[in-house]
CSV table of C-alpha atoms in Angstrom, one decimal:
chain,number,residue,atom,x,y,z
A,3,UNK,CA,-39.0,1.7,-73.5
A,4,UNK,CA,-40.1,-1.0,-71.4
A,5,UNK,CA,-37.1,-3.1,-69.6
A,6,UNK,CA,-36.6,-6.4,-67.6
A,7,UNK,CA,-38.2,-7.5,-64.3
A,8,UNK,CA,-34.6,-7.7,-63.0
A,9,UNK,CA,-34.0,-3.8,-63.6
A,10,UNK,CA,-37.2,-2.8,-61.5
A,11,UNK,CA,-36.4,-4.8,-58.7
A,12,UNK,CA,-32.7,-3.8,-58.6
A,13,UNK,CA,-33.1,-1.0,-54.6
A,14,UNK,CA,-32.6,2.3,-55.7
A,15,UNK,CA,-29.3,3.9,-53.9
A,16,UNK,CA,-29.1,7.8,-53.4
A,17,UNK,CA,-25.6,9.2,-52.0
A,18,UNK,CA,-25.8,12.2,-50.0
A,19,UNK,CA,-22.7,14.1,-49.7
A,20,UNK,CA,-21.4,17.5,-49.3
A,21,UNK,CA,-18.7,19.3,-46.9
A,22,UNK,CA,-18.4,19.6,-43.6
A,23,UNK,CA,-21.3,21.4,-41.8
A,24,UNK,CA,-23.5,22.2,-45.3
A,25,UNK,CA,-26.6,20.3,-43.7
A,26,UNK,CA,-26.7,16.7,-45.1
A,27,UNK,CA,-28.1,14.8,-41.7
A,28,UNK,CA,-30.4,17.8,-41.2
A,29,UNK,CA,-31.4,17.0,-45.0
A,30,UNK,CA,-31.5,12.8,-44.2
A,31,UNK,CA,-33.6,13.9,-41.0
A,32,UNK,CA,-36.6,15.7,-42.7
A,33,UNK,CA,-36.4,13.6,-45.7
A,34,UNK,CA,-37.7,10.6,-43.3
A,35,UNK,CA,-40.1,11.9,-41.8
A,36,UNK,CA,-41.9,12.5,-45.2
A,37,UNK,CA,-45.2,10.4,-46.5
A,38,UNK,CA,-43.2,7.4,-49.0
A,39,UNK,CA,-40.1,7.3,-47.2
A,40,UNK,CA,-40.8,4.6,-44.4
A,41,UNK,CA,-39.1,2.2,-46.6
A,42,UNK,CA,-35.8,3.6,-46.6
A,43,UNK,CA,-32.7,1.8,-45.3
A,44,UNK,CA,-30.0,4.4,-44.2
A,45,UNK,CA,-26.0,3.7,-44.2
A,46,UNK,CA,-24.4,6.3,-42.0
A,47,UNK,CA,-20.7,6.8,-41.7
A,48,UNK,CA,-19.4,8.0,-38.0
A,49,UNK,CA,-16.3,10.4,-38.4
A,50,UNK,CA,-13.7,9.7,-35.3
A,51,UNK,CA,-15.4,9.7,-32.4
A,52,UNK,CA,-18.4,11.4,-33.2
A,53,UNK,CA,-21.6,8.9,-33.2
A,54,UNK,CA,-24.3,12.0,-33.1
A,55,UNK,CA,-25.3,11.8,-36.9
A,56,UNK,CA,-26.0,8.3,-36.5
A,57,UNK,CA,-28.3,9.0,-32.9
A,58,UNK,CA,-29.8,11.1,-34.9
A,59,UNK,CA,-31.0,9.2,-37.9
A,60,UNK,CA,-31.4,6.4,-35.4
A,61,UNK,CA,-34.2,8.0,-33.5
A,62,UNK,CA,-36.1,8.0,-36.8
A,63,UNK,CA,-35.2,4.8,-39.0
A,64,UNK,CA,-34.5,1.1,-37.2
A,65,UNK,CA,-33.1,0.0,-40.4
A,66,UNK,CA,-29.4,2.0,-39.9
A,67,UNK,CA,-26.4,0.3,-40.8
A,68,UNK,CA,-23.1,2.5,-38.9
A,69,UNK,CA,-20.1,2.1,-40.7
A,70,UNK,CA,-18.1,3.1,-37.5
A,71,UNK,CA,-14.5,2.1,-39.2
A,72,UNK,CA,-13.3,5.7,-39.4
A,73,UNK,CA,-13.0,7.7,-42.9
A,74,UNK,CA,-15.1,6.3,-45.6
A,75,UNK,CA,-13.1,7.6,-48.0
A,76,UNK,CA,-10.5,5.1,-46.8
A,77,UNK,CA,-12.1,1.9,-45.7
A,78,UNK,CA,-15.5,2.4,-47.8
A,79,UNK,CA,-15.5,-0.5,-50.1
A,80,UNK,CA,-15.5,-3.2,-47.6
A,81,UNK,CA,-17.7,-2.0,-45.4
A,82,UNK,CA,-20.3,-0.8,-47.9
A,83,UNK,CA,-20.0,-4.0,-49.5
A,84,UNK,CA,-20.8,-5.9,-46.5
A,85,UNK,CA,-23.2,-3.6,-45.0
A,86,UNK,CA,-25.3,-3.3,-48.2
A,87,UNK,CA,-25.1,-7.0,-48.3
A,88,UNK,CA,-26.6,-7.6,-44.6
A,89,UNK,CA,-29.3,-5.9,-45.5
A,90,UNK,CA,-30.0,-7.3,-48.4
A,91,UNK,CA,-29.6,-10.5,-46.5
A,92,UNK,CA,-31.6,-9.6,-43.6
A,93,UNK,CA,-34.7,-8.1,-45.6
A,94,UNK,CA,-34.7,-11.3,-47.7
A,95,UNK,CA,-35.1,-13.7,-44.5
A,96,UNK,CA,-37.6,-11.2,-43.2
A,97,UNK,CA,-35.0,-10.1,-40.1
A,98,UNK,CA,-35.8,-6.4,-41.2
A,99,UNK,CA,-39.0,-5.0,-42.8
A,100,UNK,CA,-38.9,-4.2,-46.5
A,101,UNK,CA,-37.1,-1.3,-48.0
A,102,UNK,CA,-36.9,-0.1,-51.8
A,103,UNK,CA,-34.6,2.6,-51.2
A,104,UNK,CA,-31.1,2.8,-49.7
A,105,UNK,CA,-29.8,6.5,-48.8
A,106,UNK,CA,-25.7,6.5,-47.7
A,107,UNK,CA,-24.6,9.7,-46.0
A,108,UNK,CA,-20.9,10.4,-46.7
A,109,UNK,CA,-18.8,12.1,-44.5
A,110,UNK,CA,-18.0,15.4,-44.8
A,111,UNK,CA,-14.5,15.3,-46.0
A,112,UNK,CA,-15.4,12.1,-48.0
A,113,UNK,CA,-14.4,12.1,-51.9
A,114,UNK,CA,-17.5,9.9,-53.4
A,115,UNK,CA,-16.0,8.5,-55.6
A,116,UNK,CA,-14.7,5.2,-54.2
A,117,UNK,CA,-18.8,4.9,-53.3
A,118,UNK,CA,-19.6,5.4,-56.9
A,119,UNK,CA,-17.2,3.1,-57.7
A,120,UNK,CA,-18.3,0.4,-55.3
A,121,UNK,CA,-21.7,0.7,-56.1
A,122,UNK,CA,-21.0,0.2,-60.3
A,123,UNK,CA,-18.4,-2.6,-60.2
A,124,UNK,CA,-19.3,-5.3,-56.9
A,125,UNK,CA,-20.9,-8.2,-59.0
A,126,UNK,CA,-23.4,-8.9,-56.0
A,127,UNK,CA,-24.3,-5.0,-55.2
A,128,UNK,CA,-25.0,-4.0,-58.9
A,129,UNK,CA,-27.5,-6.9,-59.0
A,130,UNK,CA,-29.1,-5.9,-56.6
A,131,UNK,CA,-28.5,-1.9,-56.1
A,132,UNK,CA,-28.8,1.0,-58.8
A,133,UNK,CA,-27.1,4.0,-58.5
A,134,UNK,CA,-29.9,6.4,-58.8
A,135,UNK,CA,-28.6,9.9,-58.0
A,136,UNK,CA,-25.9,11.9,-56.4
A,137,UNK,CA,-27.4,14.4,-53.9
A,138,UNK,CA,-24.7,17.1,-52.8
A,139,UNK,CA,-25.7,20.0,-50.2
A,140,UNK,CA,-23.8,23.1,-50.4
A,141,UNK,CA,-23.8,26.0,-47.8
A,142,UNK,CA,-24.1,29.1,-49.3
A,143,UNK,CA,-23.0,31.1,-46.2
A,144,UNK,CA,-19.2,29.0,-46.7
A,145,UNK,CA,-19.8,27.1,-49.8
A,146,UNK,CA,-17.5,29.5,-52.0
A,147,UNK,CA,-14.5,29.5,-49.3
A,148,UNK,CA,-14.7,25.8,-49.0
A,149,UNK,CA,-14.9,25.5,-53.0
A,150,UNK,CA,-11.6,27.7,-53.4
A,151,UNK,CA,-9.4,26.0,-50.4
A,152,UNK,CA,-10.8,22.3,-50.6
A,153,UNK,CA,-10.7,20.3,-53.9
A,154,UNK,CA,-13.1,17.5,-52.1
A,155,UNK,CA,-15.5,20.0,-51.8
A,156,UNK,CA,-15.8,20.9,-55.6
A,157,UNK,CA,-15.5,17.1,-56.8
A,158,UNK,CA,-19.2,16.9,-54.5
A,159,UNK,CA,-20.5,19.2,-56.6
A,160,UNK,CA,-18.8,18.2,-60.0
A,161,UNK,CA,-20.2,14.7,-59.7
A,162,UNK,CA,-23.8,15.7,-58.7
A,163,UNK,CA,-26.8,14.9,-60.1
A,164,UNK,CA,-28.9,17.5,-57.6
A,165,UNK,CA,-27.2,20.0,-55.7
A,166,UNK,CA,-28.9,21.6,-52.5
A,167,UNK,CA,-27.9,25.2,-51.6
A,168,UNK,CA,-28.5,25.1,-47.6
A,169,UNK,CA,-28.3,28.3,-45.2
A,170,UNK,CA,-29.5,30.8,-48.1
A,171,UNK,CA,-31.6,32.5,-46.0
A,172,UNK,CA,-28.5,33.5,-43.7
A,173,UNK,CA,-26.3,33.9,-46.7
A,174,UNK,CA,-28.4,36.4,-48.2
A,175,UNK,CA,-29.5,36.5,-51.9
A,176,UNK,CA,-26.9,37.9,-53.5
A,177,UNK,CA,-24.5,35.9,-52.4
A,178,UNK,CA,-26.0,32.7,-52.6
A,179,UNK,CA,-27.0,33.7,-56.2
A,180,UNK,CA,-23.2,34.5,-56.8
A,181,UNK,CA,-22.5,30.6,-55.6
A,182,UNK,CA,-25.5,29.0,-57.4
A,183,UNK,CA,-23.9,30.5,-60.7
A,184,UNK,CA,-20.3,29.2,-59.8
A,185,UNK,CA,-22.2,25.9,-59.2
A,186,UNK,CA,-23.8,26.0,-62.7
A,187,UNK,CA,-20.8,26.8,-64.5
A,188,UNK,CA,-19.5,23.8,-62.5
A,189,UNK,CA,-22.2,21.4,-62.7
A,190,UNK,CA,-24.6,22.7,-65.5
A,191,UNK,CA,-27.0,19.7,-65.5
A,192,UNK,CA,-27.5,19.5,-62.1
A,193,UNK,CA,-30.6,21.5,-61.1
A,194,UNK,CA,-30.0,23.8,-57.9
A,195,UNK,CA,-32.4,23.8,-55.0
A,196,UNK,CA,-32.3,26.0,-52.6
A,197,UNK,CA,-33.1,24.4,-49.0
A,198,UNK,CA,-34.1,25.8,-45.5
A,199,UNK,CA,-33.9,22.9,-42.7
A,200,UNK,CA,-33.6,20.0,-45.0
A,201,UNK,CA,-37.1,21.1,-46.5
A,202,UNK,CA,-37.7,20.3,-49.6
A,203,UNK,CA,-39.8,16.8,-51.2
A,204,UNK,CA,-38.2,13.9,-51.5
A,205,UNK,CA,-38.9,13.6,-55.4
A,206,UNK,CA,-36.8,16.5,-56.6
A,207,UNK,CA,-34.0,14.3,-55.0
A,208,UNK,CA,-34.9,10.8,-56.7
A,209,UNK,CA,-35.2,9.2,-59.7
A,210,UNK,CA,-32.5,10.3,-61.4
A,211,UNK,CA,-31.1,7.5,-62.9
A,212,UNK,CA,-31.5,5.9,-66.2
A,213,UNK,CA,-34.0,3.8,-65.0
A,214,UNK,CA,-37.6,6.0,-64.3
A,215,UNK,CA,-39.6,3.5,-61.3
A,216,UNK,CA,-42.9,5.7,-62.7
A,217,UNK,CA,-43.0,4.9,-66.2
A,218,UNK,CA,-41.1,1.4,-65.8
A,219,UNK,CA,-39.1,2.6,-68.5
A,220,UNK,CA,-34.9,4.7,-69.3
A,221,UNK,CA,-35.7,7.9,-69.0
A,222,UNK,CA,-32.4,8.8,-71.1
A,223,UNK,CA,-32.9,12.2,-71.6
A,224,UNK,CA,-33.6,13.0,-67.7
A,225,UNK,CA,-30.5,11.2,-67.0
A,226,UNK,CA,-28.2,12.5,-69.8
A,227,UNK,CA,-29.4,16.1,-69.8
A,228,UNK,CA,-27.5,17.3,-72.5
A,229,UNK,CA,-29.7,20.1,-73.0
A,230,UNK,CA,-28.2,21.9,-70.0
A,231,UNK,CA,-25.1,21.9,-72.1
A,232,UNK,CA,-26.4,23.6,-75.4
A,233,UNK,CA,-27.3,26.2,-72.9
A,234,UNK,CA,-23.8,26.7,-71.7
A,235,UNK,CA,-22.6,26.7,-75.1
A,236,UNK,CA,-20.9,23.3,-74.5
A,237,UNK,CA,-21.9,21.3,-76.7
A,238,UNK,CA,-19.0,20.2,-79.0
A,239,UNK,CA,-19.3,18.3,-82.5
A,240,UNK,CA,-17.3,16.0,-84.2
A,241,UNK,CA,-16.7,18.4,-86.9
A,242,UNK,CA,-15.8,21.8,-84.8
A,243,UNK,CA,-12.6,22.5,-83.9
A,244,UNK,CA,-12.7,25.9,-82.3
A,245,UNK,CA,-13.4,25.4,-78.6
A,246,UNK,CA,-13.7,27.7,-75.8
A,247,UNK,CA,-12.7,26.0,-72.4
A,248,UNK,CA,-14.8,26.4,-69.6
A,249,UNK,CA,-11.9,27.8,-67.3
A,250,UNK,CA,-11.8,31.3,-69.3
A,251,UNK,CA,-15.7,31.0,-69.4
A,252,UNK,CA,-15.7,30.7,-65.6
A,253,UNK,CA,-13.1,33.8,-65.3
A,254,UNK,CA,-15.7,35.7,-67.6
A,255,UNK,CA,-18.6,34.7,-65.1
A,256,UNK,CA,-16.9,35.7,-62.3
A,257,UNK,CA,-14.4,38.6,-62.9
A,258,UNK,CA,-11.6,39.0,-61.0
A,259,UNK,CA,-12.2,41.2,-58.2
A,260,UNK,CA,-10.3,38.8,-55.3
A,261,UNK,CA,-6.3,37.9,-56.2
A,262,UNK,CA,-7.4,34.2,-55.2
A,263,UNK,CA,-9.3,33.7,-58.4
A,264,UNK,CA,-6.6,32.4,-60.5
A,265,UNK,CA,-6.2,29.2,-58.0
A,266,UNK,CA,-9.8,28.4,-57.2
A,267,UNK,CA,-10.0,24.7,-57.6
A,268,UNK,CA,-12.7,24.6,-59.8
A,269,UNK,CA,-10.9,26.4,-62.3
A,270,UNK,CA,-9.2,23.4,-63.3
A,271,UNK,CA,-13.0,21.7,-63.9
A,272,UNK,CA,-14.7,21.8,-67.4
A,273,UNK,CA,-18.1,20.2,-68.2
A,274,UNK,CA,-19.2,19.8,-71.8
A,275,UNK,CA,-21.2,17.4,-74.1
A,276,UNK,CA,-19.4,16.1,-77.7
A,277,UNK,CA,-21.9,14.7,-80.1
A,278,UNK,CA,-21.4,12.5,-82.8
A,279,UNK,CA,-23.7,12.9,-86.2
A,280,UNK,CA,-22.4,9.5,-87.5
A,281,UNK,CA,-22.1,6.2,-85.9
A,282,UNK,CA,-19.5,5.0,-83.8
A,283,UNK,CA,-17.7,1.9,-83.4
A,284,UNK,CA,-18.1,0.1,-80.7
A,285,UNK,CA,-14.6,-1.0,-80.9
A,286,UNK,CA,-13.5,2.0,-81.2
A,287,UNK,CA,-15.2,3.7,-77.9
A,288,UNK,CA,-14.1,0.7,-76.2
A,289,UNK,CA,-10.2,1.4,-77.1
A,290,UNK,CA,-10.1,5.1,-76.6
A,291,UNK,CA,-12.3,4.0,-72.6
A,292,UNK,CA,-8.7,2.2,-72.2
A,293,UNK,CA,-6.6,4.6,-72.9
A,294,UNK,CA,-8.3,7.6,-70.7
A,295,UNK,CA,-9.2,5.7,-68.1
A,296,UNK,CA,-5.7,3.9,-67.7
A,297,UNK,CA,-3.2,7.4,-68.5
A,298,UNK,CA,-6.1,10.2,-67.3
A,299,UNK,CA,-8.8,8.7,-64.9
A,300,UNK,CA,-8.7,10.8,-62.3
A,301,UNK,CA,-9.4,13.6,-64.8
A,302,UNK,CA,-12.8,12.1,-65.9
A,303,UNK,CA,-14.9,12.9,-63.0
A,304,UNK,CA,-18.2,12.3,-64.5
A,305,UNK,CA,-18.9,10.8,-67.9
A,306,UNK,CA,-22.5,9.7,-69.5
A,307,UNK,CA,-23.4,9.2,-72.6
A,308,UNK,CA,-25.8,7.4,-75.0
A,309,UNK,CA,-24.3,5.5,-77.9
A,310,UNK,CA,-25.4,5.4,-81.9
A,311,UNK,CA,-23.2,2.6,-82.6
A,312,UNK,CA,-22.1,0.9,-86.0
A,313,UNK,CA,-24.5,-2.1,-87.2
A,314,UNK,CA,-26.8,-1.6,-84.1
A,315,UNK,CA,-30.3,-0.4,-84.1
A,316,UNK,CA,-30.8,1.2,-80.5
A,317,UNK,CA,-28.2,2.8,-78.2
A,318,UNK,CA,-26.3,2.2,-75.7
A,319,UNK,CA,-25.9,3.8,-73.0
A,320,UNK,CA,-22.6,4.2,-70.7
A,321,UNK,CA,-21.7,5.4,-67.1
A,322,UNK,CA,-18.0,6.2,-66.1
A,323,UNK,CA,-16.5,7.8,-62.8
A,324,UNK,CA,-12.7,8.8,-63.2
A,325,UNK,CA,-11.6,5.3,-64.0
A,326,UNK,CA,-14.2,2.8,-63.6
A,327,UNK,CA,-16.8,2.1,-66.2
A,328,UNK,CA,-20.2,1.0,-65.7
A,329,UNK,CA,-21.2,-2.2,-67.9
A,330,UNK,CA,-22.6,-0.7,-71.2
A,331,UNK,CA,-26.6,-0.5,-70.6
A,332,UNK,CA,-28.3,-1.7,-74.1
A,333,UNK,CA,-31.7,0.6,-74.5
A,334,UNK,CA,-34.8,-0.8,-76.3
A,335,UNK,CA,-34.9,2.3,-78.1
A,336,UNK,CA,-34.2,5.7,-78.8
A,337,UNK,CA,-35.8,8.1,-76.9
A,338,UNK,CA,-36.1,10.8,-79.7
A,339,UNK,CA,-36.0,11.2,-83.2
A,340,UNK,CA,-32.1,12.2,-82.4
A,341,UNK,CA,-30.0,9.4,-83.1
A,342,UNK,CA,-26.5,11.4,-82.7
A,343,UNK,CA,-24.6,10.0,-80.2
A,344,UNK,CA,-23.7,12.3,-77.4
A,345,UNK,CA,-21.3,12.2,-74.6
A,346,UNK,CA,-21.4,14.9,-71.7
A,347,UNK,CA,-18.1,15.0,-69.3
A,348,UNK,CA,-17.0,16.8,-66.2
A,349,UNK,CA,-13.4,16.8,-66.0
A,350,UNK,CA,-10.3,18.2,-64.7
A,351,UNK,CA,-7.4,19.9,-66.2
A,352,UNK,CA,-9.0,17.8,-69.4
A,353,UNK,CA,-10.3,19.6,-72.3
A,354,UNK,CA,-12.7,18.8,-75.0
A,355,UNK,CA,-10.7,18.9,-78.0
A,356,UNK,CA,-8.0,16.1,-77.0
A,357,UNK,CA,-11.4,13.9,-75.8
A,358,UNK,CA,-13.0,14.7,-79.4
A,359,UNK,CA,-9.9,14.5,-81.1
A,360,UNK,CA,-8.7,10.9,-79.9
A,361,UNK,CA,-11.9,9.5,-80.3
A,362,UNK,CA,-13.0,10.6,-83.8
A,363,UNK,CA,-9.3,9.5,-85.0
A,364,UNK,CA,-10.1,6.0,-83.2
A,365,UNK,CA,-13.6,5.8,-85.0
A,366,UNK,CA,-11.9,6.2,-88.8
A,367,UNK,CA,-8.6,4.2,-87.7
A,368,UNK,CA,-11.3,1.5,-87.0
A,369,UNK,CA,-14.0,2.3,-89.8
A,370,UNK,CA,-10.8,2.3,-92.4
A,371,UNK,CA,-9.9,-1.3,-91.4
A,372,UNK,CA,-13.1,-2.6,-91.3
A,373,UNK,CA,-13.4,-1.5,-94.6
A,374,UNK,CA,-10.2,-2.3,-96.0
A,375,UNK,CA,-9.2,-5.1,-93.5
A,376,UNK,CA,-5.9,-5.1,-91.6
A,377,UNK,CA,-3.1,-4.7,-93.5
A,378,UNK,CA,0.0,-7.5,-93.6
């Protein structure tokens, strides 16, 4: 599954976020200093008035860009934009030495969305930058207080592709077990690493994109994972309609031995895959996209999918956070011998049934006037 020139070249971009305190510059600190990573361009962002994080990094990478503007959860588009841009700028005339990777530490209150966003939708950025995974750390000494009184906190972790559990060692096992199981029934495809001191390699954390930099080829089943949602039961087909939502599931993980249960935040977060045994139209997707992402956006956290679509050979593959949607990748080929199209979601206070629902009636309203043609 070979792709273009212009894919390869396109600067891998990892975000690293996570609460306050959960280790992420101790994680950015060890990960430079390890064999590979010389050619790594850091963005920092500086929180009030504290400039330590960045003095930190600093002492180990030249090629830090300090977006001192406050919040990046507020002002991140602009300067992400123009800070990515410089250094594109400046490695292209040869002001700053070569890099193939760009890492962007979030702040600790920081929703990373809006960086998601930025990074799928700028028309320079996406030429030149891939998203190529979410890293969030978690501390497992506070991680499940912070997940039950701060909503930030769990959208980190919904919208992972690798989650770190930091301070297990002080945390103890059981507890930190109790949190990485919360975190799977939050996250399921997103493996769970637990970390001492920012120690762990920096491969486990990359390459998690659609695009695999070893093979020169999509890796879609690495990046769509649906397997981790068969496991969970999850997996939802276009002809079932009994469906159990992943909010009772969580209260029959957990129990209910604290009275603060019943409000923890990510209680209102379900993740499941729906699969499609016959084509879709494209048409069709692109309609019920519209509709979701216009009336109930900020309930699709995370959406990927691969695509068997009407009159076309190979997939398609497509990207969404909350509202925005990544251009529609067209894939040389399927990956398998499975040609069902499947969708996985993390969402909030949105189940699967409506999801299914609307979009299988969308598929036949479509398929029937394409067969019939529309009416007078």
């Amino acid at each position: 599954m070979a792709i273009s020139n212009e894919q390869v070249e396109r600067v891998a971009t990892t975000v690293i976020t996570g609460f306050l305190g959960s280790g992420k510059t101790t994680l950015l600190n060890a990960l430079l200093t390890q064999d590979g990573m010389d050619k790594t361009a850091v963005l920092i962002n500086e929180f009030g008035d504290i400039g330590l994080d960045h003095l930190l990094v600093r002492e180990i990478s030249e090629d830090v860009v300090l977006l001192n503007s406050g919040c990046i959860c507020c002002s991140v588009r602009g300067d992400l934009i123009s800070g990515l841009r410089d250094l594109f700028v400046k490695r292209t005339r040869g002001e700053i030495p070569q890099f193939d990777r760009v890492i962007i530490e979030t702040t600790g209150l920081a929703d990373p969305a809006p960086i998601l966003h930025t990074l799928m939708t700028d028309p320079l950025l996406t030429t030149k930058f891939r998203l190529d995974s979410v890293v969030t750390t978690v501390d497992a000494v506070n991680g499940a207080h912070q997940l039950d009184h701060h909503p930030e906190s769990v959208k980190q972790a919904a919208v992972a592709d690798r989650i770190l559990l930091t301070k297990a060692d002080l945390a103890g096992e059981t507890h930190s077990n109790t949190l990485a199981t919360r975190l799977r029934a939050l996250n399921p495809a997103a493996p769970i690493y637990p970390v001492h001191n920012g120690d762990i390699a920096a491969d486990k954390l990359f390459n998690a994109g659609l695009y695999d930099p070893t093979t020169k080829s999509m890796d879609v089943q690495k990046w769509l994972r649906d397997e981790a949602y068969d496991h969970h039961g999850e997996e939802v087909h276009d002809h079932t309609h009994d469906h159990k939502h992943e909010h009772d599931r969580n209260h029959e993980h957990h129990g209910h031995s604290h009275a603060n249960d019943v409000n923890r935040h990510d209680d209102h977060i379900q993740s499941f895959c729906i699969t499609f045994d016959d084509p879709i139209h494209w048409d069709a997707f692109v309609t019920w996209a519209e509709i979701f992402t216009q009336m109930r956006g900020e309930s699709l956290l995370r959406v990927k999918g691969i695509l068997n679509l009407v009159g076309e050979d190979a997939p398609v593959a497509i990207h969404a956070v909350q509202h925005i949607f990544h251009p529609p990748a067209s894939l040389p080929a399927w990956p398998s011998d499975d040609h069902r199209s499947k969708i996985v979601f993390i969402t909030k206070d949105l189940g699967p049934q409506i999801i299914r629902e609307s979009l299988y009636h969308l598929n036949a309203a479509v398929a029937e006037t394409a067969e019939n043609g529309t009416p007078d």
